PDB file of C-alpha atoms in Angstrom:
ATOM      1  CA  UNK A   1     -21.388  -4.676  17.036  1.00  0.00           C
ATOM      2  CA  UNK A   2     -17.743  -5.659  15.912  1.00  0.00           C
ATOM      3  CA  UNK A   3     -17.775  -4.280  12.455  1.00  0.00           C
ATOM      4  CA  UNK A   4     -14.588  -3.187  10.120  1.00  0.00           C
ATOM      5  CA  UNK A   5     -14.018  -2.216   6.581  1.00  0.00           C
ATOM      6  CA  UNK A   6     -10.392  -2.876   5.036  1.00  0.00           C
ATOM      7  CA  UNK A   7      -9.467  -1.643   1.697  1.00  0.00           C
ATOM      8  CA  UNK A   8      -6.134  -3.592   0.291  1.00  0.00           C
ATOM      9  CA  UNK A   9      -4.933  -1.377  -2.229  1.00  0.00           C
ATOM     10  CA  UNK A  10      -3.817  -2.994  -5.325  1.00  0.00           C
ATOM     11  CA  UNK A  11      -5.674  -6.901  -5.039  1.00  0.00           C
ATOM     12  CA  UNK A  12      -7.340  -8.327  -7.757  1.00  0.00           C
ATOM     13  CA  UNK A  13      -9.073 -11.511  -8.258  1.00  0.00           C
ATOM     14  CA  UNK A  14      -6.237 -12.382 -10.706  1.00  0.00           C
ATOM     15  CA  UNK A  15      -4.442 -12.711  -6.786  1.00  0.00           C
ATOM     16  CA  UNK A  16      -6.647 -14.972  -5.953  1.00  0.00           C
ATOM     17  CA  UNK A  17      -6.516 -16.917  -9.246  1.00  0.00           C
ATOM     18  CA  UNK A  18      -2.273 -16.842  -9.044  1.00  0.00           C
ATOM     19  CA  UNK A  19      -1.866 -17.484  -5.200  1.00  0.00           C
ATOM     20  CA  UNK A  20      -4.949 -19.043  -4.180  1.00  0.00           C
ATOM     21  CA  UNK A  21      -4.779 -17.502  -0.577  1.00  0.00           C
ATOM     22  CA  UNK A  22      -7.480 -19.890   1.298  1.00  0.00           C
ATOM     23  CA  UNK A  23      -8.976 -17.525   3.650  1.00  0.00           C
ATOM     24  CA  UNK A  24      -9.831 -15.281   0.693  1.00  0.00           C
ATOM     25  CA  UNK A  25     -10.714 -18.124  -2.036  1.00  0.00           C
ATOM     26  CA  UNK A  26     -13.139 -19.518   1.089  1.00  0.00           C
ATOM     27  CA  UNK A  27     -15.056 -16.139   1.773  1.00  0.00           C
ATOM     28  CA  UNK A  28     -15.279 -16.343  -2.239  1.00  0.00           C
ATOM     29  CA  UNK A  29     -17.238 -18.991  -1.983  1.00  0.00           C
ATOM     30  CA  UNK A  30     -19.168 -18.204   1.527  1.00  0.00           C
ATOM     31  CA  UNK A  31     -19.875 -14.371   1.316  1.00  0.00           C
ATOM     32  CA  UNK A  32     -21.378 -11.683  -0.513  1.00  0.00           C
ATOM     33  CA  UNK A  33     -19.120 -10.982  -3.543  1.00  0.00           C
ATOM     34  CA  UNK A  34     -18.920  -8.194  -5.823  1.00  0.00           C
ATOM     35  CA  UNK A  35     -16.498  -6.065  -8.110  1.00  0.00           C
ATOM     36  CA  UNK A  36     -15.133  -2.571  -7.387  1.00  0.00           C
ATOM     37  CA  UNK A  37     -14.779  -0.827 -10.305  1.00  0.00           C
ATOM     38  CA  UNK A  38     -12.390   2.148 -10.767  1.00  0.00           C
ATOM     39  CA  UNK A  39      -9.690   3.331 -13.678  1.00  0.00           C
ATOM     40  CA  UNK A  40      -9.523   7.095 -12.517  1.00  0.00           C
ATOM     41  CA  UNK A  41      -8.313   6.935  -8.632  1.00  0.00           C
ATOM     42  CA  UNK A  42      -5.523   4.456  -8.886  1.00  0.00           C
ATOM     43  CA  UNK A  43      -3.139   5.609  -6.168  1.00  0.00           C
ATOM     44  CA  UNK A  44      -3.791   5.489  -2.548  1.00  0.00           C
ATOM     45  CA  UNK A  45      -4.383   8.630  -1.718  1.00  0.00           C
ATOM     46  CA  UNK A  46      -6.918   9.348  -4.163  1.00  0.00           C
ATOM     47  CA  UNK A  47      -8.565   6.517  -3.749  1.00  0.00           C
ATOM     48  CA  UNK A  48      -9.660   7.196  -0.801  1.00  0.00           C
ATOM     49  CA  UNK A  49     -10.353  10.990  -1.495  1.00  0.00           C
ATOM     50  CA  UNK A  50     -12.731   9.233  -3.617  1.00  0.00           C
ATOM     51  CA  UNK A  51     -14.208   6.733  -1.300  1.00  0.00           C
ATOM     52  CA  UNK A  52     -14.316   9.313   1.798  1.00  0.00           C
ATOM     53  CA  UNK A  53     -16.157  12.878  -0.428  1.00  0.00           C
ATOM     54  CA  UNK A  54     -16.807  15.299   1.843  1.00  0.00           C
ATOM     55  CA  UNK A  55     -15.909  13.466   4.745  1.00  0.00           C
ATOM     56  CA  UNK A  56     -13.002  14.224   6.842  1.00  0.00           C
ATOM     57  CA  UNK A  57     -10.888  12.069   9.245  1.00  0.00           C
ATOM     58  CA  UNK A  58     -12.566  14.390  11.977  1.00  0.00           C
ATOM     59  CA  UNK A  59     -16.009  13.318  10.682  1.00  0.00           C
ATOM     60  CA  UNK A  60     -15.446  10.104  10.571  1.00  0.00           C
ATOM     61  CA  UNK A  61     -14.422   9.535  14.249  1.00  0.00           C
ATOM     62  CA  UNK A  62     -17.761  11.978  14.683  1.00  0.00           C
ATOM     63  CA  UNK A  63     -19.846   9.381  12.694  1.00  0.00           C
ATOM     64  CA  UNK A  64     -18.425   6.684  15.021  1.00  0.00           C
ATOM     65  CA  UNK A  65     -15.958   5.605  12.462  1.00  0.00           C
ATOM     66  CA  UNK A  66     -12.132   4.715  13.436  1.00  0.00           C
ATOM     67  CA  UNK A  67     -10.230   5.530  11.158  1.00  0.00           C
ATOM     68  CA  UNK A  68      -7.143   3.665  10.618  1.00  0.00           C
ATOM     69  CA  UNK A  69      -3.705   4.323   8.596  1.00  0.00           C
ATOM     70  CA  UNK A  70      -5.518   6.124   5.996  1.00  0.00           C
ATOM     71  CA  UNK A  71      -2.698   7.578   3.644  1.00  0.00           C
ATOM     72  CA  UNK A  72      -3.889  11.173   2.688  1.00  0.00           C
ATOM     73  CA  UNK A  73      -0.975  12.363   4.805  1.00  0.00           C
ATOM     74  CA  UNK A  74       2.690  10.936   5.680  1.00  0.00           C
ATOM     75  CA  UNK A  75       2.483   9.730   8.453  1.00  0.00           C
ATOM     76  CA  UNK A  76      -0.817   8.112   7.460  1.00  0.00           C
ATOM     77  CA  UNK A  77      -3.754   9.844   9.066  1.00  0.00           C
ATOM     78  CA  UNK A  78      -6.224   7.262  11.980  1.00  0.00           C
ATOM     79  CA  UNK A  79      -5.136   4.485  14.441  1.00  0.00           C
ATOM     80  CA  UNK A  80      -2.599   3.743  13.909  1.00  0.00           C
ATOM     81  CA  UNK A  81      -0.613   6.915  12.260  1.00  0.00           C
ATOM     82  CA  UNK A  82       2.426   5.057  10.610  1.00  0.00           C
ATOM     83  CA  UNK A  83       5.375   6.512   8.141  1.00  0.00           C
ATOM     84  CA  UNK A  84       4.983   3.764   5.683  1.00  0.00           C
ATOM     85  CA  UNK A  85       7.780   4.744   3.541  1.00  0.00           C
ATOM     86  CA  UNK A  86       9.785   2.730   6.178  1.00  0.00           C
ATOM     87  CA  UNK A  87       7.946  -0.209   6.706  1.00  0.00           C
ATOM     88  CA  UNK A  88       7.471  -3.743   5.319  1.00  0.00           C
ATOM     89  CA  UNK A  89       3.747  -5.168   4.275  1.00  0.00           C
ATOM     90  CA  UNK A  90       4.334  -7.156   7.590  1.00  0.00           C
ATOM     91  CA  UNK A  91       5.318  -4.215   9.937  1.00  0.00           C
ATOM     92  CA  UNK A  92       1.894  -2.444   8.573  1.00  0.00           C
ATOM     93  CA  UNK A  93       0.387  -5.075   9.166  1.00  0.00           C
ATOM     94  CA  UNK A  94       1.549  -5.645  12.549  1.00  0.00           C
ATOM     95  CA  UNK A  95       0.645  -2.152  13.483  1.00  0.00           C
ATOM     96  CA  UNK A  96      -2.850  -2.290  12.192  1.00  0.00           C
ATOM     97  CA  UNK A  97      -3.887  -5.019  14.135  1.00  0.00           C
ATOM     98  CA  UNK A  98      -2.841  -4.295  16.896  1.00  0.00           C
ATOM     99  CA  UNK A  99      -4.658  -0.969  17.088  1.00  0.00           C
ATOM    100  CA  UNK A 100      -7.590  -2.971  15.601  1.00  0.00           C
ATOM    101  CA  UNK A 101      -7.560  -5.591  18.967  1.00  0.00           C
ATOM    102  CA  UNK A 102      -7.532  -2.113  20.690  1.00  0.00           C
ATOM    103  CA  UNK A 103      -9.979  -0.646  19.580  1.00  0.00           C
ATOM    104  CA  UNK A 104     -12.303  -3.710  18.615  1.00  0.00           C
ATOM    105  CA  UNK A 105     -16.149  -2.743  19.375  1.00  0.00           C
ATOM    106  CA  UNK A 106     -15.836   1.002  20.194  1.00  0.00           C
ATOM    107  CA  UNK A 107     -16.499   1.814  16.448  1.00  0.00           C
ATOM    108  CA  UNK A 108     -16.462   0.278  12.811  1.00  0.00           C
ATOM    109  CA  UNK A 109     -13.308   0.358  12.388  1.00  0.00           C
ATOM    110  CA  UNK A 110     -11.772   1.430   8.570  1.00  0.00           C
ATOM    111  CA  UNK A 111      -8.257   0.935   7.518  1.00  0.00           C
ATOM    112  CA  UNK A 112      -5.958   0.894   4.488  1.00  0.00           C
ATOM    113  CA  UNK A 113      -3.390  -1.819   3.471  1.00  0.00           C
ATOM    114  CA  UNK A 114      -1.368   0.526   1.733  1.00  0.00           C
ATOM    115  CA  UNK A 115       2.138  -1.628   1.182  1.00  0.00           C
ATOM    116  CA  UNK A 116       0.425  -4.946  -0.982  1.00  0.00           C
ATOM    117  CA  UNK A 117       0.766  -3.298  -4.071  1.00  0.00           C
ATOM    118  CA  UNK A 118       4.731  -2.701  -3.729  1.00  0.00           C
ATOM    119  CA  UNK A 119       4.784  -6.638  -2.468  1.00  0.00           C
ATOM    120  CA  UNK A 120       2.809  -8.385  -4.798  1.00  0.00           C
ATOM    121  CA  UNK A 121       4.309 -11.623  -4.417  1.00  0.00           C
ATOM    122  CA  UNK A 122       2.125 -14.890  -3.238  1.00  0.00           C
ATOM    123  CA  UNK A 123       3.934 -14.551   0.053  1.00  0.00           C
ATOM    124  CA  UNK A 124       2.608 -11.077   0.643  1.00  0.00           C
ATOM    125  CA  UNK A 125      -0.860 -11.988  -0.427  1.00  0.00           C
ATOM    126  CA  UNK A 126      -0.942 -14.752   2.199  1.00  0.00           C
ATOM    127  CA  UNK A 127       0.583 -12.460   5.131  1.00  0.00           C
ATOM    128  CA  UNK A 128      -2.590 -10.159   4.115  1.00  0.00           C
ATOM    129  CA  UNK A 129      -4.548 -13.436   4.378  1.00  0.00           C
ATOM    130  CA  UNK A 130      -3.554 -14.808   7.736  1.00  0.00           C
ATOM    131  CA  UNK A 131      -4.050 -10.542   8.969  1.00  0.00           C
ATOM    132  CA  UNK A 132      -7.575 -11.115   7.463  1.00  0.00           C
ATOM    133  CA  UNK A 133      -8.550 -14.223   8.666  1.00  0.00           C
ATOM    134  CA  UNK A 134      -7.671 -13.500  12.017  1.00  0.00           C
ATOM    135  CA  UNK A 135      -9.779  -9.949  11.722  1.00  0.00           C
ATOM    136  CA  UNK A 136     -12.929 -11.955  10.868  1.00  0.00           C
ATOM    137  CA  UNK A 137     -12.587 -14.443  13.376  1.00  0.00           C
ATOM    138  CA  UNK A 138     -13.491 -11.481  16.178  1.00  0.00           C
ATOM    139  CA  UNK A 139     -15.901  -9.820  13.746  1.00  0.00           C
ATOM    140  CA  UNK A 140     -19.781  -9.388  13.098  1.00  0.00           C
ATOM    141  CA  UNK A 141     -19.476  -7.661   9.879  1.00  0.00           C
ATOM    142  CA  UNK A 142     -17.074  -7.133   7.519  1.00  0.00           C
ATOM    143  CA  UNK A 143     -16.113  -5.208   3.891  1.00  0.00           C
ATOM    144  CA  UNK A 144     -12.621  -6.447   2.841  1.00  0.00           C
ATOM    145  CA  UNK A 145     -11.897  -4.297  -0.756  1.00  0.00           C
ATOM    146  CA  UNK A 146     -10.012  -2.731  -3.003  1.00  0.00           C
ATOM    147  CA  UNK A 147     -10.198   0.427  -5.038  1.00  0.00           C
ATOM    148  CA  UNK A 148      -8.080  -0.952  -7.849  1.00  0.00           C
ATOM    149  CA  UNK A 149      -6.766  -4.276  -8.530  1.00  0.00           C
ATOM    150  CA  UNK A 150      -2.986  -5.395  -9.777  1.00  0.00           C
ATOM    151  CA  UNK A 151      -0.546  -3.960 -12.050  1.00  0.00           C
ATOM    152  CA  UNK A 152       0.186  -6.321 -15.102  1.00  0.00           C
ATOM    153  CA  UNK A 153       2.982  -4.537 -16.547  1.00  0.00           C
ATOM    154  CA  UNK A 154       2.422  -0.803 -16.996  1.00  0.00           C
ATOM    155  CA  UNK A 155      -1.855  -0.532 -16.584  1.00  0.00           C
ATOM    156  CA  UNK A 156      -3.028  -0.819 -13.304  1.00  0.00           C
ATOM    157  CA  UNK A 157      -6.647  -2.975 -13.549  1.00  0.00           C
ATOM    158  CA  UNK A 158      -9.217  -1.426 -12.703  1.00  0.00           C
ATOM    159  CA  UNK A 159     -11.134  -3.967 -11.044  1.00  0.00           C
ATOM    160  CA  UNK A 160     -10.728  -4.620  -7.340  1.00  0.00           C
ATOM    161  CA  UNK A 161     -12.416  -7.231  -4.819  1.00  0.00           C
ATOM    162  CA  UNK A 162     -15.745  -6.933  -2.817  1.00  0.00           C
ATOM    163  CA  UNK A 163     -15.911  -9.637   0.093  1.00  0.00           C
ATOM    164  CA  UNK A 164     -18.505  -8.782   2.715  1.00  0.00           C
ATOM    165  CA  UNK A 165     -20.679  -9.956   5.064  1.00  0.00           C
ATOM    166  CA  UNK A 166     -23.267  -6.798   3.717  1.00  0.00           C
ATOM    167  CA  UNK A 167     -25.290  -7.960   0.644  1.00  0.00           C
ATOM    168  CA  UNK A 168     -24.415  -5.162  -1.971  1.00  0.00           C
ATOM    169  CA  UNK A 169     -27.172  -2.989  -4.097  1.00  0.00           C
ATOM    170  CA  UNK A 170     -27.448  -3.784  -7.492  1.00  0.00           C
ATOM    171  CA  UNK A 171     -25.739  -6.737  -8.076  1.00  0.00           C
ATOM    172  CA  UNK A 172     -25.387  -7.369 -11.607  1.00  0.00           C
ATOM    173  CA  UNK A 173     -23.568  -4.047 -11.501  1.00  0.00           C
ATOM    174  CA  UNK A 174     -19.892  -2.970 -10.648  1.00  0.00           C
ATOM    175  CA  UNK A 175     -19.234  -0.952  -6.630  1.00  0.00           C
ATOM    176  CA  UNK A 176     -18.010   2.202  -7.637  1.00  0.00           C
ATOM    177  CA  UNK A 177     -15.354   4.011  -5.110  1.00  0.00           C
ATOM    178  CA  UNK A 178     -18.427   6.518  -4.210  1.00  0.00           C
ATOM    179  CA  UNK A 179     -20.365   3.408  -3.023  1.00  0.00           C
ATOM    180  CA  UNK A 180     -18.073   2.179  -0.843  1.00  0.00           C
ATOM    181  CA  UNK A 181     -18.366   4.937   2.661  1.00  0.00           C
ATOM    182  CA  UNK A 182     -22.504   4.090   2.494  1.00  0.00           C
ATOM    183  CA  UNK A 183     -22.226   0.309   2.722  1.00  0.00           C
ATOM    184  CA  UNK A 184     -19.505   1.199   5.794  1.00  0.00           C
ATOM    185  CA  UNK A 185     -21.756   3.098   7.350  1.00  0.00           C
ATOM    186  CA  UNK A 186     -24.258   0.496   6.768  1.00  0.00           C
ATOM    187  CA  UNK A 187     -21.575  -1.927   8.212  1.00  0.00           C
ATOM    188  CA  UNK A 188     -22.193  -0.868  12.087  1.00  0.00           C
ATOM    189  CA  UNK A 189     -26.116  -1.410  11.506  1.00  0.00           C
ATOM    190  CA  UNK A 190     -26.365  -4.929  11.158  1.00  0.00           C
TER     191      UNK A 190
ATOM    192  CA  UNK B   1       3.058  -9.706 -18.478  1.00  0.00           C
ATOM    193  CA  UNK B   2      -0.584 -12.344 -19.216  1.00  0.00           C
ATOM    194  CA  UNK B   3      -1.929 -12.750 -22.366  1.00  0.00           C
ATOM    195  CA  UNK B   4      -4.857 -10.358 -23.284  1.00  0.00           C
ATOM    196  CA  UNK B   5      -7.723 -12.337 -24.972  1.00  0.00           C
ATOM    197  CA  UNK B   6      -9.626 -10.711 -27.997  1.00  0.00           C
ATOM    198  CA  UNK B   7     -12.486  -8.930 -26.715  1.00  0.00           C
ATOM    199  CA  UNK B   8     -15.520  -9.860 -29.478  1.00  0.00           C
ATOM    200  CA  UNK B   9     -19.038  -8.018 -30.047  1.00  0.00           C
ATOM    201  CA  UNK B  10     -22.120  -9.620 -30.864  1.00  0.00           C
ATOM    202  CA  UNK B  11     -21.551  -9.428 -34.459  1.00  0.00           C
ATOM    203  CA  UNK B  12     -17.456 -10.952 -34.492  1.00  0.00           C
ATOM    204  CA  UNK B  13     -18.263 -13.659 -32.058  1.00  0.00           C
ATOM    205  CA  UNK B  14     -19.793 -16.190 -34.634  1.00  0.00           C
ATOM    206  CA  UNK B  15     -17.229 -15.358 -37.485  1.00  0.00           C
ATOM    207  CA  UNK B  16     -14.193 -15.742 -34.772  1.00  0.00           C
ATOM    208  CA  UNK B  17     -15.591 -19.452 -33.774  1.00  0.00           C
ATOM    209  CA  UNK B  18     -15.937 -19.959 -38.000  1.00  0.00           C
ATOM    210  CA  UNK B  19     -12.791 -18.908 -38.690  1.00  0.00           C
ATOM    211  CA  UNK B  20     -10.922 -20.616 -35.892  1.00  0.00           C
ATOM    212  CA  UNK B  21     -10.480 -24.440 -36.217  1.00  0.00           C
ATOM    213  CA  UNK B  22     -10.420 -24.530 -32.058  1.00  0.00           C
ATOM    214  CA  UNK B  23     -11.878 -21.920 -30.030  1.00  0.00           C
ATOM    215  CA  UNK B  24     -12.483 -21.114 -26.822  1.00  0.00           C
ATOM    216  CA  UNK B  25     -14.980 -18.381 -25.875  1.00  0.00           C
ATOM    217  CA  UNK B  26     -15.416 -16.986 -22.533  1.00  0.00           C
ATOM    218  CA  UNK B  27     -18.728 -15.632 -21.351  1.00  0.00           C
ATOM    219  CA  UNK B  28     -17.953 -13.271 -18.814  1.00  0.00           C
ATOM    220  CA  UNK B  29     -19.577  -9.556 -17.113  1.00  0.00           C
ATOM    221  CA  UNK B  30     -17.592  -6.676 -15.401  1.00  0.00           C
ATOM    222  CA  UNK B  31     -19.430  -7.289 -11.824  1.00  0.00           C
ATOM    223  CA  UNK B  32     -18.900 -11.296 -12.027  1.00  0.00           C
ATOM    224  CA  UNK B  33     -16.047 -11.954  -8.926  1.00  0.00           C
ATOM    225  CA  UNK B  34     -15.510 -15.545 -10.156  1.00  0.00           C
ATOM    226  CA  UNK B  35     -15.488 -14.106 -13.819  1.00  0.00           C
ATOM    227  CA  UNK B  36     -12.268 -12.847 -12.937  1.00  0.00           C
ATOM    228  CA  UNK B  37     -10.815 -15.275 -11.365  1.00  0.00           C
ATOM    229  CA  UNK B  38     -11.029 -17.341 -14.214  1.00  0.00           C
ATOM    230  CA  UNK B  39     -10.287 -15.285 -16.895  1.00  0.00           C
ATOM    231  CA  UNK B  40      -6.733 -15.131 -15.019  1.00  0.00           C
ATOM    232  CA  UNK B  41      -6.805 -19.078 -15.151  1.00  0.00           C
ATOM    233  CA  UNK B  42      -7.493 -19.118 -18.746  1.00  0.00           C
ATOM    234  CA  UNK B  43      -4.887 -16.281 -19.520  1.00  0.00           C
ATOM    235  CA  UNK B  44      -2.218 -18.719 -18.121  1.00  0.00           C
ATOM    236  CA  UNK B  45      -3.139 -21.517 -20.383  1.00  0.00           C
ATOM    237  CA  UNK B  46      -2.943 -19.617 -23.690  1.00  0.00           C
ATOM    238  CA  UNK B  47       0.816 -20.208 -24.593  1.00  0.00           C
ATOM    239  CA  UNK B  48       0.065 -23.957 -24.296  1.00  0.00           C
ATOM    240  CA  UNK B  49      -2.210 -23.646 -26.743  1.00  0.00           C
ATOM    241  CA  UNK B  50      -1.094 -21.574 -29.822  1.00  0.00           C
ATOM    242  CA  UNK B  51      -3.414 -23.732 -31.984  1.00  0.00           C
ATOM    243  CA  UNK B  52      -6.400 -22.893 -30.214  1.00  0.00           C
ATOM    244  CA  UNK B  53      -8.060 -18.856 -30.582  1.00  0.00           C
ATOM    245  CA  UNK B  54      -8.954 -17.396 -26.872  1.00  0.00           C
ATOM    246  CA  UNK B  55     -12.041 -14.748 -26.566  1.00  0.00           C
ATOM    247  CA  UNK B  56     -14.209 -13.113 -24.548  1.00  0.00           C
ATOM    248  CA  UNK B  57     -17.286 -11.701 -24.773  1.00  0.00           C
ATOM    249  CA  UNK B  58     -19.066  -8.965 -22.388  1.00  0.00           C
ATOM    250  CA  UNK B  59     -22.701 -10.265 -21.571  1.00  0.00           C
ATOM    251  CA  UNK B  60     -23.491  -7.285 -20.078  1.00  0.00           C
ATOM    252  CA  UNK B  61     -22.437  -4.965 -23.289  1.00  0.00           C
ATOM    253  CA  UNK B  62     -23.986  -7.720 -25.803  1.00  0.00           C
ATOM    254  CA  UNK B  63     -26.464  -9.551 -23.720  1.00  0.00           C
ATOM    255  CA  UNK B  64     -27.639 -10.540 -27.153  1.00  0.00           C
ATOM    256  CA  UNK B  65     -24.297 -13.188 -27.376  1.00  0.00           C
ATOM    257  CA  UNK B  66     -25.255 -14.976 -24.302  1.00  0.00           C
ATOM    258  CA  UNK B  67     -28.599 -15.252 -26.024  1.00  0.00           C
ATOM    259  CA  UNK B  68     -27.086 -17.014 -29.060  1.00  0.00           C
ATOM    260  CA  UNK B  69     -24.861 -19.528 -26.997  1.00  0.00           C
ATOM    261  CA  UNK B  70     -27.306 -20.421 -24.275  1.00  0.00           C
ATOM    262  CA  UNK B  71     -25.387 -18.508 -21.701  1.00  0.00           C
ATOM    263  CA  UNK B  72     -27.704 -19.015 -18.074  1.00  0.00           C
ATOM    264  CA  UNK B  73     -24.736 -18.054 -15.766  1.00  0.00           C
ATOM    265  CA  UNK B  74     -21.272 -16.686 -15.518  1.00  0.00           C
ATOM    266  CA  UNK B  75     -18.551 -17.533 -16.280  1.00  0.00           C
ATOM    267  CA  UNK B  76     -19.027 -19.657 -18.876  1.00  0.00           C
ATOM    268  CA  UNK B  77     -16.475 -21.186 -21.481  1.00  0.00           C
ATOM    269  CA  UNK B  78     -17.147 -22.840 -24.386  1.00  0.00           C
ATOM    270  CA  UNK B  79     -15.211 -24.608 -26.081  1.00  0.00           C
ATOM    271  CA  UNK B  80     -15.779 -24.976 -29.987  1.00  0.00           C
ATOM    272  CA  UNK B  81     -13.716 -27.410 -32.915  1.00  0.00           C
ATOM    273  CA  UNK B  82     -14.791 -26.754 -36.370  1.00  0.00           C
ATOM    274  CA  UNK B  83     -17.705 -23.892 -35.898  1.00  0.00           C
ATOM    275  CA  UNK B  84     -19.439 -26.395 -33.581  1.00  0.00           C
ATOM    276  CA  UNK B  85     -19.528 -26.457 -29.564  1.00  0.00           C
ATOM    277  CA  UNK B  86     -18.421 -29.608 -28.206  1.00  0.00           C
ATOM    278  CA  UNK B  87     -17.876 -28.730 -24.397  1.00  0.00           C
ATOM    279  CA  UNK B  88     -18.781 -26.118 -21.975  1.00  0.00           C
ATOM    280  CA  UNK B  89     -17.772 -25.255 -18.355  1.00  0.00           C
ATOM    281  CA  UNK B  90     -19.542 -23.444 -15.999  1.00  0.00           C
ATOM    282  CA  UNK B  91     -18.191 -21.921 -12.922  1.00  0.00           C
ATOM    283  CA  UNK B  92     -14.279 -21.286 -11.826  1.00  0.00           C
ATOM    284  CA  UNK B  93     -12.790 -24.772 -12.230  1.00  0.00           C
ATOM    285  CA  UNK B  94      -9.395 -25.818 -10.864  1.00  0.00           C
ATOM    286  CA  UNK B  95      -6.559 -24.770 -13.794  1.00  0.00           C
ATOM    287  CA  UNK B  96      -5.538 -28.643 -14.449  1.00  0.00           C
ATOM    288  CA  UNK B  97      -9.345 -29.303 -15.074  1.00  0.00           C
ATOM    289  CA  UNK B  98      -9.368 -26.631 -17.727  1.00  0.00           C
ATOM    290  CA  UNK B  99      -6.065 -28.263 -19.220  1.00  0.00           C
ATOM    291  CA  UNK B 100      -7.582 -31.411 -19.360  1.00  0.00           C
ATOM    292  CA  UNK B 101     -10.750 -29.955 -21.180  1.00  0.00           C
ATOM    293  CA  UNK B 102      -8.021 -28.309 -23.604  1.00  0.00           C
ATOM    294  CA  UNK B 103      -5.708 -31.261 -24.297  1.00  0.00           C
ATOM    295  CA  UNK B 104      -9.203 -33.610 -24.885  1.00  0.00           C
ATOM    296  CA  UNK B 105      -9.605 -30.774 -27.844  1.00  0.00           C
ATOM    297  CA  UNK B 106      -6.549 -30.458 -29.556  1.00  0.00           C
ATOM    298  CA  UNK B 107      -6.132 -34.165 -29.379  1.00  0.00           C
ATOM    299  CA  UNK B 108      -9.657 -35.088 -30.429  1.00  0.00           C
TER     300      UNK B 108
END
């Protein structure tokens, strides 16, 4: 099973209303499609404190997880382990996939887009696009989220993006950042 | 920055469409992807229109509003001129479709 979970911090649906990205705007309309929900954990790092509990980067690699530039620490903690501080959204995204063609079928792999949010133009959503599409293309399942969505002026929103091959529970309800490690773990199942 | 739509109850929703010549309503709920997406389309259209009033209404906090307007899925905008609805759209449309819909009322 090829499975992966990607969490693009900081894209909203209003992206995909302002820079109609056509790999995203097409799983819109093909996949399972929800709505994370989340006004308390709007940085990075606490996002995923959120989204990962009790579990540690340890545990996930025990649970057959692969964890990938997940930024509780600098450098960012997984496969790859990058000092984003220096980097460009493409260089990030450069180094994620190539550790994700590495590692592709050992383990669901679960990485963090960290550097959108600082790029928010239309030409950084599509470079997260074409990273995306390619992703899918050598995948069985797939979440592609985000904890939080865009900034429009000083308020972050609080809604973020749920495309996935995995059907969600409950959905006439918002995916709250608790939700989000189950369905991964559900990810490698199916 | 986009233009933040009034956010009506149950109770404002008919006396905002009464007391607005040309109004636009969109139905919309919290877990709705394409709601969204078009509530960012219809945030960029606003300034074109200062003669028309923009809100929104939660079917999910007043389920009781989508009741009143016939509201069977989401998103849905209607579009009302004098109290009365004369046009609805269902779905995410294409931004130039939604500026047609609003240039047929303002010049109707």
């Amino acid at each position: 099973m090829r499975a992966a979970a990607v969490g693009i911090m900081g894209l909203g649906y209003e992206g995909l209303a302002d820079c109609q990205p056509k790999f995203l705007n097409h799983l819109l309309n093909s996949v399972a499609r929800g709505v994370v929900e989340n006004s308390d954990y709007q940085t990075p790092k606490s996002a995923w404190l959120k989204i990962l509990g009790d579990m540690s980067i340890a545990d996930m690699q025990k649970r057959s997880l692969i964890p990938s530039n997940i930024p509780l620490t600098t450098p960012t903690a997984g496969y790859p382990s990058l000092d984003i501080e220096k980097m460009t959204l493409k260089e990030e995204l450069e180094a994620v996939f190539d550790k994700f063609k590495m590692m592709l079928g050992r383990g669901t792999f679960v990485a963090s887009i960290n550097l959108y949010e600082n790029d928010r133009s239309c030409e950084g959503l599509n470079l997260v696009d074409n990273y995306l599409e390619k992703m899918r293309s050598v995948l069985d399942s797939f979440i592609f989220f985000s904890p939080y969505g865009g900034q429009d002026g000083a308020v972050k929103s609080r809604y973020g993006i749920y495309l996935s091959t995995l059907q969600r529970p409950f959905e006439d309800q918002t995916i709250k950042l608790e939700q989000i490690m189950p369905l991964v773990l559900n990810l490698g199942r199916f | 920055m986009q233009v933040e739509m009034e956010c009506l109850s149950e109770d404002q929703v008919r006396e905002f469409i009464e007391n607005s010549e040309k109004a636009v309503i969109d139905f919309w709920a919290p877990w709705c992807a394409p709601c969204h997406v078009l509530h960012r389309i219809v945030q960029g259209v606003i300034p074109m229109f200062p003669e028309v009033k923009f809100g929104r209404v939660d079917t999910q906090k007043y389920p009781g509003a989508a009741d009143q307007f016939s509201v069977y899925g989401l998103p849905t905008l209607i579009i009302f001129s004098n109290g009365e609805p004369v046009d609805r759209i269902v779905g995410v449309v294409p931004r130039e479709f939604l500026l047609s819909k609003l240039r047929s009322l303002v010049d109707g």
